[in-house]
Amino acid sequence: ACAGDTVLVEGTAFTIQDPDGLVTIFNGAANGCDSLLSVIINFTIPPEVELMGDDILCLGDTASLEFEVDNGGGLNIVLAEESGQTQVLSGIGNGSTLDVIPEFSTSYTIVSASSGNPCPVVFDPTDTVFVGVDRIVGSLSSEFNQSGFQIRCAEQNDGELILEMLEGSPTY
C-alpha cells in the first residue's frame, strides 16, 4: 500500500500512522469459532520531485534546471516547455540537472513522472520554473537635417542617428 492509502480488513482501517493490529473475524473458522488475525501492512512512501532553477540570463547563456527528489531516485520525467515541446528524461535523482539554452523566455513544467516504485511519484503539475532571456533588440535609424541630407561626414552636425531599444533591460 502507498502512504495516504487506507486498507480495510474486516472493517478495521489501517493507515501509515496505524499500520498493524489485531482483527477478529467472527465465525471465521471452519468450526464456527471466531478467528483472530494479526495484520501488518507495509506502507511505501512515494518519491517526490520538484523542479528548481528560476533564472534570468542573456541570449546564448545556459540555465541549469535542478531536480530535488525525496524518497527515491531513478525517475522517468516528462518535462514540457511553455511552447508545448516535451523532453523525456531518465534516471533523475536528487540533484540531477538539465542545462537549457532557450532563445526566448520560457517556463518549464513537469507533466509526468514515474519510477519503479508501485506508488505514483508526487509532483505539482502547476509548479513551473521560469527562465527569462534578456534579449537586446533595437532599432537604428537616421534623420535628415534641415537641408535634406542624412549623416554624411564625421564630426559634422549634419544629421542624427536614433537608437531605440525595443527589448532588454538597462544597462545595455
CSV table of N, CA and C in Angstrom, one decimal:
chain,number,residue,atom,x,y,z
A,1,ALA,N,0.8,-1.2,0.0
A,1,ALA,CA,0.0,0.0,0.0
A,1,ALA,C,0.9,1.2,0.0
A,2,CYS,N,0.4,2.3,-0.5
A,2,CYS,CA,1.1,3.6,-0.6
A,2,CYS,C,0.7,4.5,0.6
A,3,ALA,N,1.6,5.3,1.0
A,3,ALA,CA,1.3,6.3,2.1
A,3,ALA,C,0.1,7.1,1.6
A,4,GLY,N,-0.8,7.3,2.5
A,4,GLY,CA,-2.0,8.0,2.1
A,4,GLY,C,-3.2,7.1,1.9
A,5,ASP,N,-2.9,5.8,1.6
A,5,ASP,CA,-3.9,4.8,1.4
A,5,ASP,C,-4.5,4.4,2.8
A,6,THR,N,-5.7,3.9,2.7
A,6,THR,CA,-6.4,3.2,3.9
A,6,THR,C,-6.7,1.8,3.4
A,7,VAL,N,-6.2,0.8,4.2
A,7,VAL,CA,-6.5,-0.6,3.9
A,7,VAL,C,-7.5,-1.1,4.9
A,8,LEU,N,-8.6,-1.6,4.4
A,8,LEU,CA,-9.7,-2.2,5.3
A,8,LEU,C,-9.5,-3.7,5.3
A,9,VAL,N,-9.5,-4.2,6.6
A,9,VAL,CA,-9.5,-5.7,6.8
A,9,VAL,C,-10.7,-5.9,7.8
A,10,GLU,N,-11.7,-6.6,7.3
A,10,GLU,CA,-12.9,-6.9,8.1
A,10,GLU,C,-13.4,-5.7,8.8
A,11,GLY,N,-13.4,-4.5,8.1
A,11,GLY,CA,-14.0,-3.3,8.6
A,11,GLY,C,-13.0,-2.5,9.5
A,12,THR,N,-11.8,-3.0,9.7
A,12,THR,CA,-10.8,-2.3,10.5
A,12,THR,C,-9.9,-1.5,9.5
A,13,ALA,N,-9.7,-0.2,9.7
A,13,ALA,CA,-8.9,0.6,8.8
A,13,ALA,C,-7.4,0.6,9.3
A,14,PHE,N,-6.5,0.4,8.4
A,14,PHE,CA,-5.1,0.5,8.6
A,14,PHE,C,-4.5,1.6,7.7
A,15,THR,N,-3.7,2.5,8.3
A,15,THR,CA,-3.1,3.6,7.6
A,15,THR,C,-1.6,3.6,8.0
A,16,ILE,N,-0.8,4.5,7.3
A,16,ILE,CA,0.6,4.6,7.6
A,16,ILE,C,0.8,5.0,9.1
A,17,GLN,N,-0.1,5.7,9.7
A,17,GLN,CA,0.0,6.1,11.1
A,17,GLN,C,-0.4,4.9,12.0
A,18,ASP,N,-1.2,4.0,11.5
A,18,ASP,CA,-1.6,2.8,12.3
A,18,ASP,C,-1.6,1.6,11.4
A,19,PRO,N,-0.3,1.1,11.1
A,19,PRO,CA,-0.2,0.0,10.1
A,19,PRO,C,-0.4,-1.4,10.6
A,20,ASP,N,-0.6,-1.6,11.9
A,20,ASP,CA,-0.7,-3.0,12.4
A,20,ASP,C,-1.8,-3.1,13.5
A,21,GLY,N,-2.2,-4.4,13.7
A,21,GLY,CA,-3.1,-4.6,14.8
A,21,GLY,C,-3.8,-6.0,14.7
A,22,LEU,N,-4.7,-6.2,15.6
A,22,LEU,CA,-5.4,-7.5,15.6
A,22,LEU,C,-6.8,-7.3,15.1
A,23,VAL,N,-7.3,-8.2,14.3
A,23,VAL,CA,-8.6,-8.2,13.7
A,23,VAL,C,-9.4,-9.5,14.0
A,24,THR,N,-10.6,-9.3,14.5
A,24,THR,CA,-11.4,-10.5,14.8
A,24,THR,C,-12.3,-10.8,13.6
A,25,ILE,N,-12.3,-12.0,13.2
A,25,ILE,CA,-13.2,-12.5,12.1
A,25,ILE,C,-14.2,-13.4,12.8
A,26,PHE,N,-15.4,-12.8,13.0
A,26,PHE,CA,-16.4,-13.6,13.7
A,26,PHE,C,-16.9,-14.8,12.9
A,27,ASN,N,-17.0,-15.9,13.5
A,27,ASN,CA,-17.4,-17.2,12.9
A,27,ASN,C,-16.5,-17.5,11.6
A,28,GLY,N,-15.2,-17.1,11.7
A,28,GLY,CA,-14.3,-17.2,10.6
A,28,GLY,C,-13.7,-18.6,10.5
A,29,ALA,N,-13.7,-19.4,11.5
A,29,ALA,CA,-13.0,-20.7,11.5
A,29,ALA,C,-14.0,-21.7,10.9
A,30,ALA,N,-13.5,-22.8,10.4
A,30,ALA,CA,-14.4,-23.9,9.8
A,30,ALA,C,-15.4,-24.4,10.8
A,31,ASN,N,-15.0,-24.4,12.1
A,31,ASN,CA,-15.9,-25.0,13.1
A,31,ASN,C,-16.9,-23.9,13.7
A,32,GLY,N,-16.9,-22.7,13.1
A,32,GLY,CA,-17.8,-21.6,13.5
A,32,GLY,C,-17.2,-20.7,14.6
A,33,CYS,N,-16.0,-21.0,15.0
A,33,CYS,CA,-15.4,-20.2,16.1
A,33,CYS,C,-14.9,-18.9,15.4
A,34,ASP,N,-14.6,-17.9,16.3
A,34,ASP,CA,-14.0,-16.7,15.8
A,34,ASP,C,-12.6,-16.9,15.5
A,35,SER,N,-12.0,-16.1,14.6
A,35,SER,CA,-10.6,-16.2,14.3
A,35,SER,C,-10.0,-14.8,14.6
A,36,LEU,N,-8.8,-14.9,15.2
A,36,LEU,CA,-8.0,-13.6,15.5
A,36,LEU,C,-6.9,-13.5,14.5
A,37,LEU,N,-6.8,-12.5,13.8
A,37,LEU,CA,-5.9,-12.3,12.7
A,37,LEU,C,-4.9,-11.1,13.1
A,38,SER,N,-3.6,-11.4,13.0
A,38,SER,CA,-2.6,-10.3,13.2
A,38,SER,C,-2.3,-9.7,11.9
A,39,VAL,N,-2.5,-8.4,11.8
A,39,VAL,CA,-2.3,-7.7,10.5
A,39,VAL,C,-1.2,-6.7,10.6
A,40,ILE,N,-0.3,-6.8,9.6
A,40,ILE,CA,0.8,-5.8,9.5
A,40,ILE,C,0.9,-5.4,8.0
A,41,ILE,N,0.6,-4.1,7.8
A,41,ILE,CA,0.6,-3.6,6.4
A,41,ILE,C,1.9,-2.7,6.2
A,42,ASN,N,2.6,-3.1,5.2
A,42,ASN,CA,3.8,-2.3,4.9
A,42,ASN,C,3.4,-1.2,3.9
A,43,PHE,N,3.5,0.1,4.3
A,43,PHE,CA,3.2,1.2,3.5
A,43,PHE,C,4.5,1.8,2.9
A,44,THR,N,4.4,2.1,1.6
A,44,THR,CA,5.6,2.6,0.9
A,44,THR,C,5.4,4.1,0.7
A,45,ILE,N,6.4,4.9,1.0
A,45,ILE,CA,6.4,6.3,0.9
A,45,ILE,C,6.8,6.6,-0.6
A,46,PRO,N,6.0,7.3,-1.3
A,46,PRO,CA,6.3,7.5,-2.8
A,46,PRO,C,7.4,8.6,-2.9
A,47,PRO,N,8.1,8.5,-4.1
A,47,PRO,CA,9.1,9.5,-4.4
A,47,PRO,C,8.3,10.9,-4.6
A,48,GLU,N,9.0,11.9,-4.3
A,48,GLU,CA,8.5,13.3,-4.6
A,48,GLU,C,9.6,14.0,-5.4
A,49,VAL,N,9.2,14.8,-6.4
A,49,VAL,CA,10.1,15.5,-7.2
A,49,VAL,C,9.6,17.0,-7.3
A,50,GLU,N,10.6,17.9,-7.3
A,50,GLU,CA,10.3,19.3,-7.5
A,50,GLU,C,11.4,19.9,-8.5
A,51,LEU,N,11.0,20.7,-9.4
A,51,LEU,CA,11.9,21.4,-10.3
A,51,LEU,C,12.3,22.7,-9.8
A,52,MET,N,13.6,23.0,-9.8
A,52,MET,CA,14.1,24.3,-9.3
A,52,MET,C,14.9,25.0,-10.5
A,53,GLY,N,15.2,26.3,-10.3
A,53,GLY,CA,16.1,26.9,-11.3
A,53,GLY,C,15.6,28.2,-12.0
A,54,ASP,N,14.7,28.9,-11.4
A,54,ASP,CA,14.3,30.2,-12.0
A,54,ASP,C,15.5,31.0,-12.2
A,55,ASP,N,15.6,31.6,-13.4
A,55,ASP,CA,16.8,32.3,-13.8
A,55,ASP,C,16.5,33.4,-14.8
A,56,ILE,N,17.3,34.4,-14.9
A,56,ILE,CA,17.3,35.4,-15.9
A,56,ILE,C,18.7,35.4,-16.5
A,57,LEU,N,18.7,35.3,-17.9
A,57,LEU,CA,20.1,35.2,-18.5
A,57,LEU,C,20.1,35.9,-19.8
A,58,CYS,N,21.2,36.1,-20.3
A,58,CYS,CA,21.4,36.7,-21.7
A,58,CYS,C,21.2,35.7,-22.7
A,59,LEU,N,20.8,36.1,-23.9
A,59,LEU,CA,20.7,35.2,-25.1
A,59,LEU,C,22.0,34.5,-25.3
A,60,GLY,N,21.9,33.2,-25.4
A,60,GLY,CA,23.0,32.3,-25.6
A,60,GLY,C,23.6,31.7,-24.4
A,61,ASP,N,23.2,32.2,-23.2
A,61,ASP,CA,23.7,31.7,-21.9
A,61,ASP,C,23.0,30.4,-21.6
A,62,THR,N,23.5,29.7,-20.6
A,62,THR,CA,22.9,28.4,-20.2
A,62,THR,C,22.3,28.6,-18.8
A,63,ALA,N,21.1,28.0,-18.6
A,63,ALA,CA,20.5,27.9,-17.3
A,63,ALA,C,20.5,26.4,-16.9
A,64,SER,N,20.7,26.2,-15.6
A,64,SER,CA,20.6,24.8,-15.1
A,64,SER,C,19.3,24.6,-14.4
A,65,LEU,N,18.5,23.7,-14.8
A,65,LEU,CA,17.3,23.3,-14.1
A,65,LEU,C,17.7,22.1,-13.2
A,66,GLU,N,17.3,22.2,-11.9
A,66,GLU,CA,17.7,21.2,-11.0
A,66,GLU,C,16.5,20.4,-10.4
A,67,PHE,N,16.6,19.1,-10.2
A,67,PHE,CA,15.6,18.3,-9.7
A,67,PHE,C,15.9,18.0,-8.3
A,68,GLU,N,14.9,18.3,-7.4
A,68,GLU,CA,15.0,17.9,-6.0
A,68,GLU,C,14.1,16.6,-5.8
A,69,VAL,N,14.7,15.5,-5.5
A,69,VAL,CA,14.0,14.2,-5.3
A,69,VAL,C,14.1,13.7,-3.9
A,70,ASP,N,13.0,13.4,-3.3
A,70,ASP,CA,12.9,12.8,-2.0
A,70,ASP,C,12.4,11.4,-2.1
A,71,ASN,N,12.8,10.5,-1.3
A,71,ASN,CA,12.3,9.1,-1.2
A,71,ASN,C,12.5,8.3,-2.4
A,72,GLY,N,13.6,8.5,-3.1
A,72,GLY,CA,13.9,7.6,-4.2
A,72,GLY,C,14.7,8.3,-5.2
A,73,GLY,N,14.8,7.7,-6.4
A,73,GLY,CA,15.6,8.2,-7.5
A,73,GLY,C,15.4,7.4,-8.7
A,74,GLY,N,16.1,7.6,-9.7
A,74,GLY,CA,15.9,6.8,-11.0
A,74,GLY,C,14.6,7.1,-11.6
A,75,LEU,N,14.1,8.3,-11.5
A,75,LEU,CA,12.8,8.7,-12.0
A,75,LEU,C,12.8,8.9,-13.5
A,76,ASN,N,11.7,8.6,-14.1
A,76,ASN,CA,11.5,9.0,-15.5
A,76,ASN,C,10.5,10.2,-15.5
A,77,ILE,N,11.0,11.2,-16.2
A,77,ILE,CA,10.2,12.5,-16.1
A,77,ILE,C,10.0,13.0,-17.5
A,78,VAL,N,8.8,13.5,-17.7
A,78,VAL,CA,8.5,14.2,-19.0
A,78,VAL,C,8.4,15.7,-18.6
A,79,LEU,N,9.2,16.5,-19.2
A,79,LEU,CA,9.3,17.9,-18.9
A,79,LEU,C,8.8,18.7,-20.1
A,80,ALA,N,8.0,19.7,-19.9
A,80,ALA,CA,7.4,20.5,-21.0
A,80,ALA,C,7.8,21.9,-20.9
A,81,GLU,N,8.1,22.5,-22.1
A,81,GLU,CA,8.4,23.9,-22.2
A,81,GLU,C,7.0,24.6,-22.4
A,82,GLU,N,7.0,25.9,-22.2
A,82,GLU,CA,5.8,26.7,-22.4
A,82,GLU,C,5.2,26.5,-23.8
A,83,SER,N,6.1,26.3,-24.8
A,83,SER,CA,5.6,26.1,-26.2
A,83,SER,C,4.9,24.8,-26.4
A,84,GLY,N,5.0,23.9,-25.4
A,84,GLY,CA,4.4,22.5,-25.5
A,84,GLY,C,5.4,21.5,-25.9
A,85,GLN,N,6.6,21.9,-26.3
A,85,GLN,CA,7.6,20.9,-26.6
A,85,GLN,C,8.0,20.1,-25.4
A,86,THR,N,8.2,18.8,-25.5
A,86,THR,CA,8.5,18.0,-24.3
A,86,THR,C,9.8,17.3,-24.5
A,87,GLN,N,10.4,16.9,-23.3
A,87,GLN,CA,11.6,16.1,-23.3
A,87,GLN,C,11.4,15.0,-22.3
A,88,VAL,N,11.8,13.8,-22.6
A,88,VAL,CA,11.7,12.6,-21.7
A,88,VAL,C,13.1,12.4,-21.1
A,89,LEU,N,13.1,12.5,-19.8
A,89,LEU,CA,14.4,12.3,-19.0
A,89,LEU,C,14.4,11.1,-18.2
A,90,SER,N,15.4,10.3,-18.2
A,90,SER,CA,15.5,9.1,-17.4
A,90,SER,C,16.6,9.1,-16.4
A,91,GLY,N,16.4,8.4,-15.3
A,91,GLY,CA,17.4,8.3,-14.3
A,91,GLY,C,17.6,9.5,-13.4
A,92,ILE,N,16.5,10.3,-13.3
A,92,ILE,CA,16.6,11.5,-12.5
A,92,ILE,C,16.6,11.2,-11.0
A,93,GLY,N,17.6,11.8,-10.3
A,93,GLY,CA,17.7,11.6,-8.9
A,93,GLY,C,17.9,13.0,-8.2
A,94,ASN,N,18.0,13.0,-6.9
A,94,ASN,CA,18.2,14.3,-6.2
A,94,ASN,C,19.5,15.0,-6.7
A,95,GLY,N,19.3,16.2,-7.1
A,95,GLY,CA,20.5,17.0,-7.6
A,95,GLY,C,20.8,16.9,-9.1
A,96,SER,N,20.0,16.0,-9.8
A,96,SER,CA,20.2,15.9,-11.2
A,96,SER,C,19.9,17.3,-11.9
A,97,THR,N,20.6,17.6,-12.9
A,97,THR,CA,20.4,18.9,-13.6
A,97,THR,C,20.2,18.7,-15.1
A,98,LEU,N,19.6,19.7,-15.7
A,98,LEU,CA,19.4,19.7,-17.1
A,98,LEU,C,19.7,21.1,-17.5
A,99,ASP,N,20.7,21.2,-18.4
A,99,ASP,CA,21.2,22.5,-18.9
A,99,ASP,C,20.3,22.9,-20.1
A,100,VAL,N,19.8,24.1,-20.2
A,100,VAL,CA,19.0,24.6,-21.3
A,100,VAL,C,19.5,25.9,-21.8
A,101,ILE,N,19.4,26.1,-23.0
A,101,ILE,CA,19.8,27.4,-23.7
A,101,ILE,C,18.6,27.9,-24.5
A,102,PRO,N,17.7,28.5,-23.8
A,102,PRO,CA,16.5,29.0,-24.6
A,102,PRO,C,16.8,30.2,-25.4
A,103,GLU,N,16.1,30.4,-26.5
A,103,GLU,CA,16.2,31.6,-27.3
A,103,GLU,C,15.3,32.7,-26.9
A,104,PHE,N,14.2,32.2,-26.2
A,104,PHE,CA,13.2,33.2,-25.7
A,104,PHE,C,12.9,32.8,-24.3
A,105,SER,N,12.3,33.8,-23.5
A,105,SER,CA,11.9,33.5,-22.1
A,105,SER,C,10.8,32.4,-22.2
A,106,THR,N,10.9,31.4,-21.3
A,106,THR,CA,10.0,30.3,-21.3
A,106,THR,C,9.9,29.7,-19.9
A,107,SER,N,8.8,28.9,-19.7
A,107,SER,CA,8.6,28.2,-18.4
A,107,SER,C,8.7,26.7,-18.7
A,108,TYR,N,9.2,26.0,-17.7
A,108,TYR,CA,9.3,24.6,-17.7
A,108,TYR,C,8.4,24.0,-16.6
A,109,THR,N,7.8,22.8,-17.0
A,109,THR,CA,6.9,22.2,-16.0
A,109,THR,C,7.0,20.7,-16.1
A,110,ILE,N,7.0,20.0,-15.0
A,110,ILE,CA,6.9,18.5,-15.0
A,110,ILE,C,5.5,18.1,-15.4
A,111,VAL,N,5.3,17.3,-16.4
A,111,VAL,CA,4.0,16.9,-16.8
A,111,VAL,C,3.7,15.5,-16.4
A,112,SER,N,4.7,14.7,-16.2
A,112,SER,CA,4.5,13.3,-15.7
A,112,SER,C,5.8,12.8,-15.1
A,113,ALA,N,5.7,11.9,-14.2
A,113,ALA,CA,6.9,11.3,-13.5
A,113,ALA,C,6.5,9.9,-13.1
A,114,SER,N,7.5,9.0,-13.2
A,114,SER,CA,7.2,7.6,-12.8
A,114,SER,C,8.5,7.0,-12.3
A,115,SER,N,8.4,5.9,-11.6
A,115,SER,CA,9.6,5.2,-11.0
A,115,SER,C,9.2,3.7,-11.0
A,116,GLY,N,10.2,2.9,-10.5
A,116,GLY,CA,9.9,1.5,-10.3
A,116,GLY,C,9.1,1.2,-9.0
A,117,ASN,N,8.9,2.3,-8.2
A,117,ASN,CA,8.1,2.2,-7.0
A,117,ASN,C,6.6,2.0,-7.4
A,118,PRO,N,5.9,1.1,-6.7
A,118,PRO,CA,4.5,0.9,-7.1
A,118,PRO,C,3.6,2.1,-6.8
A,119,CYS,N,4.1,3.0,-6.0
A,119,CYS,CA,3.3,4.2,-5.7
A,119,CYS,C,3.6,5.3,-6.7
A,120,PRO,N,2.6,6.1,-7.1
A,120,PRO,CA,2.8,7.2,-8.0
A,120,PRO,C,3.8,8.3,-7.5
A,121,VAL,N,4.6,8.8,-8.3
A,121,VAL,CA,5.5,9.9,-8.0
A,121,VAL,C,4.7,11.2,-7.7
A,122,VAL,N,5.0,11.8,-6.6
A,122,VAL,CA,4.3,13.0,-6.2
A,122,VAL,C,5.0,14.3,-6.8
A,123,PHE,N,4.2,15.1,-7.5
A,123,PHE,CA,4.8,16.4,-8.0
A,123,PHE,C,3.6,17.3,-8.2
A,124,ASP,N,3.9,18.6,-8.3
A,124,ASP,CA,2.8,19.6,-8.5
A,124,ASP,C,2.8,20.0,-10.0
A,125,PRO,N,1.8,19.5,-10.8
A,125,PRO,CA,1.8,19.8,-12.2
A,125,PRO,C,1.6,21.3,-12.5
A,126,THR,N,1.3,22.1,-11.5
A,126,THR,CA,1.1,23.6,-11.8
A,126,THR,C,2.3,24.4,-11.4
A,127,ASP,N,3.3,23.7,-10.8
A,127,ASP,CA,4.6,24.3,-10.4
A,127,ASP,C,5.5,24.5,-11.6
A,128,THR,N,5.9,25.7,-11.9
A,128,THR,CA,6.7,26.0,-13.1
A,128,THR,C,8.0,26.7,-12.7
A,129,VAL,N,9.0,26.5,-13.5
A,129,VAL,CA,10.3,27.2,-13.4
A,129,VAL,C,10.4,28.2,-14.6
A,130,PHE,N,10.7,29.4,-14.3
A,130,PHE,CA,10.8,30.4,-15.4
A,130,PHE,C,12.2,30.7,-15.7
A,131,VAL,N,12.6,30.7,-16.9
A,131,VAL,CA,13.9,31.1,-17.4
A,131,VAL,C,13.7,32.3,-18.3
A,132,GLY,N,14.1,33.5,-17.9
A,132,GLY,CA,13.9,34.6,-18.7
A,132,GLY,C,15.2,34.9,-19.6
A,133,VAL,N,15.0,35.2,-20.8
A,133,VAL,CA,16.1,35.5,-21.7
A,133,VAL,C,16.0,37.0,-22.0
A,134,ASP,N,17.1,37.7,-21.5
A,134,ASP,CA,17.1,39.1,-21.7
A,134,ASP,C,17.7,39.4,-23.1
A,135,ARG,N,16.8,39.6,-24.0
A,135,ARG,CA,17.3,39.9,-25.4
A,135,ARG,C,17.4,41.4,-25.6
A,136,ILE,N,18.5,41.7,-26.2
A,136,ILE,CA,18.7,43.2,-26.6
A,136,ILE,C,18.3,43.3,-28.0
A,137,VAL,N,17.2,44.0,-28.3
A,137,VAL,CA,16.7,44.2,-29.6
A,137,VAL,C,16.5,45.7,-29.8
A,138,GLY,N,17.1,46.3,-30.8
A,138,GLY,CA,17.0,47.7,-31.0
A,138,GLY,C,16.7,48.1,-32.5
A,139,SER,N,16.5,49.3,-32.7
A,139,SER,CA,16.2,49.8,-34.0
A,139,SER,C,17.1,51.0,-34.2
A,140,LEU,N,17.9,51.1,-35.3
A,140,LEU,CA,18.8,52.2,-35.5
A,140,LEU,C,18.3,52.9,-36.8
A,141,SER,N,18.1,54.2,-36.7
A,141,SER,CA,17.7,54.9,-37.9
A,141,SER,C,18.4,56.3,-37.9
A,142,SER,N,18.4,56.9,-39.1
A,142,SER,CA,19.0,58.2,-39.2
A,142,SER,C,17.9,59.2,-39.6
A,143,GLU,N,18.1,60.5,-39.2
A,143,GLU,CA,17.2,61.5,-39.5
A,143,GLU,C,17.8,62.5,-40.5
A,144,PHE,N,17.0,63.1,-41.4
A,144,PHE,CA,17.5,64.1,-42.3
A,144,PHE,C,17.7,65.4,-41.5
A,145,ASN,N,18.7,66.2,-41.9
A,145,ASN,CA,18.8,67.5,-41.3
A,145,ASN,C,18.0,68.5,-42.1
A,146,GLN,N,18.1,69.8,-41.8
A,146,GLN,CA,17.2,70.8,-42.4
A,146,GLN,C,17.5,70.9,-43.9
A,147,SER,N,18.7,70.6,-44.3
A,147,SER,CA,19.0,70.7,-45.8
A,147,SER,C,18.6,69.4,-46.5
A,148,GLY,N,18.0,68.5,-45.9
A,148,GLY,CA,17.5,67.3,-46.5
A,148,GLY,C,18.6,66.2,-46.7
A,149,PHE,N,19.7,66.3,-45.9
A,149,PHE,CA,20.8,65.3,-46.0
A,149,PHE,C,20.8,64.4,-44.8
A,150,GLN,N,21.1,63.2,-45.0
A,150,GLN,CA,21.4,62.3,-43.9
A,150,GLN,C,22.8,62.5,-43.4
A,151,ILE,N,23.2,61.8,-42.4
A,151,ILE,CA,24.6,61.9,-41.9
A,151,ILE,C,25.5,61.7,-43.1
A,152,ARG,N,26.5,62.6,-43.3
A,152,ARG,CA,27.4,62.5,-44.4
A,152,ARG,C,28.8,62.4,-43.9
A,153,CYS,N,29.2,63.2,-42.9
A,153,CYS,CA,30.6,63.3,-42.5
A,153,CYS,C,30.8,63.2,-41.0
A,154,ALA,N,31.9,62.6,-40.6
A,154,ALA,CA,32.2,62.6,-39.2
A,154,ALA,C,32.5,64.0,-38.7
A,155,GLU,N,32.1,64.2,-37.5
A,155,GLU,CA,32.4,65.5,-36.8
A,155,GLU,C,31.6,66.6,-37.4
A,156,GLN,N,30.6,66.4,-38.2
A,156,GLN,CA,29.8,67.4,-38.7
A,156,GLN,C,28.4,67.3,-38.1
A,157,ASN,N,27.7,68.4,-37.9
A,157,ASN,CA,26.4,68.4,-37.4
A,157,ASN,C,25.4,68.4,-38.6
A,158,ASP,N,25.4,67.3,-39.3
A,158,ASP,CA,24.6,67.3,-40.5
A,158,ASP,C,23.5,66.1,-40.5
A,159,GLY,N,23.2,65.6,-39.4
A,159,GLY,CA,22.2,64.5,-39.3
A,159,GLY,C,22.1,64.0,-37.9
A,160,GLU,N,21.4,62.9,-37.8
A,160,GLU,CA,21.2,62.4,-36.4
A,160,GLU,C,20.9,60.9,-36.5
A,161,LEU,N,21.6,60.1,-35.7
A,161,LEU,CA,21.3,58.7,-35.5
A,161,LEU,C,20.4,58.5,-34.3
A,162,ILE,N,19.4,57.6,-34.5
A,162,ILE,CA,18.5,57.3,-33.4
A,162,ILE,C,18.5,55.8,-33.1
A,163,LEU,N,18.8,55.5,-31.8
A,163,LEU,CA,18.8,54.1,-31.4
A,163,LEU,C,17.7,54.0,-30.4
A,164,GLU,N,16.7,53.1,-30.8
A,164,GLU,CA,15.6,52.8,-29.9
A,164,GLU,C,15.6,51.4,-29.4
A,165,MET,N,15.7,51.2,-28.1
A,165,MET,CA,15.7,49.8,-27.6
A,165,MET,C,14.3,49.3,-27.5
A,166,LEU,N,14.1,48.1,-28.1
A,166,LEU,CA,12.7,47.5,-28.1
A,166,LEU,C,12.5,46.5,-27.0
A,167,GLU,N,13.6,45.7,-26.7
A,167,GLU,CA,13.6,44.7,-25.7
A,167,GLU,C,14.9,44.8,-25.0
A,168,GLY,N,14.9,44.3,-23.7
A,168,GLY,CA,16.2,44.2,-23.0
A,168,GLY,C,16.0,45.0,-21.7
A,169,SER,N,17.0,44.8,-20.8
A,169,SER,CA,17.0,45.5,-19.5
A,169,SER,C,18.2,46.4,-19.4
A,170,PRO,N,18.0,47.6,-18.9
A,170,PRO,CA,19.2,48.5,-18.8
A,170,PRO,C,20.2,47.8,-17.8
A,171,THR,N,21.4,48.0,-17.8
A,171,THR,CA,22.2,48.7,-18.8
A,171,THR,C,22.5,47.8,-20.0
A,172,TYR,N,22.5,48.4,-21.2
A,172,TYR,CA,22.7,47.6,-22.4
A,172,TYR,C,24.2,47.4,-22.7
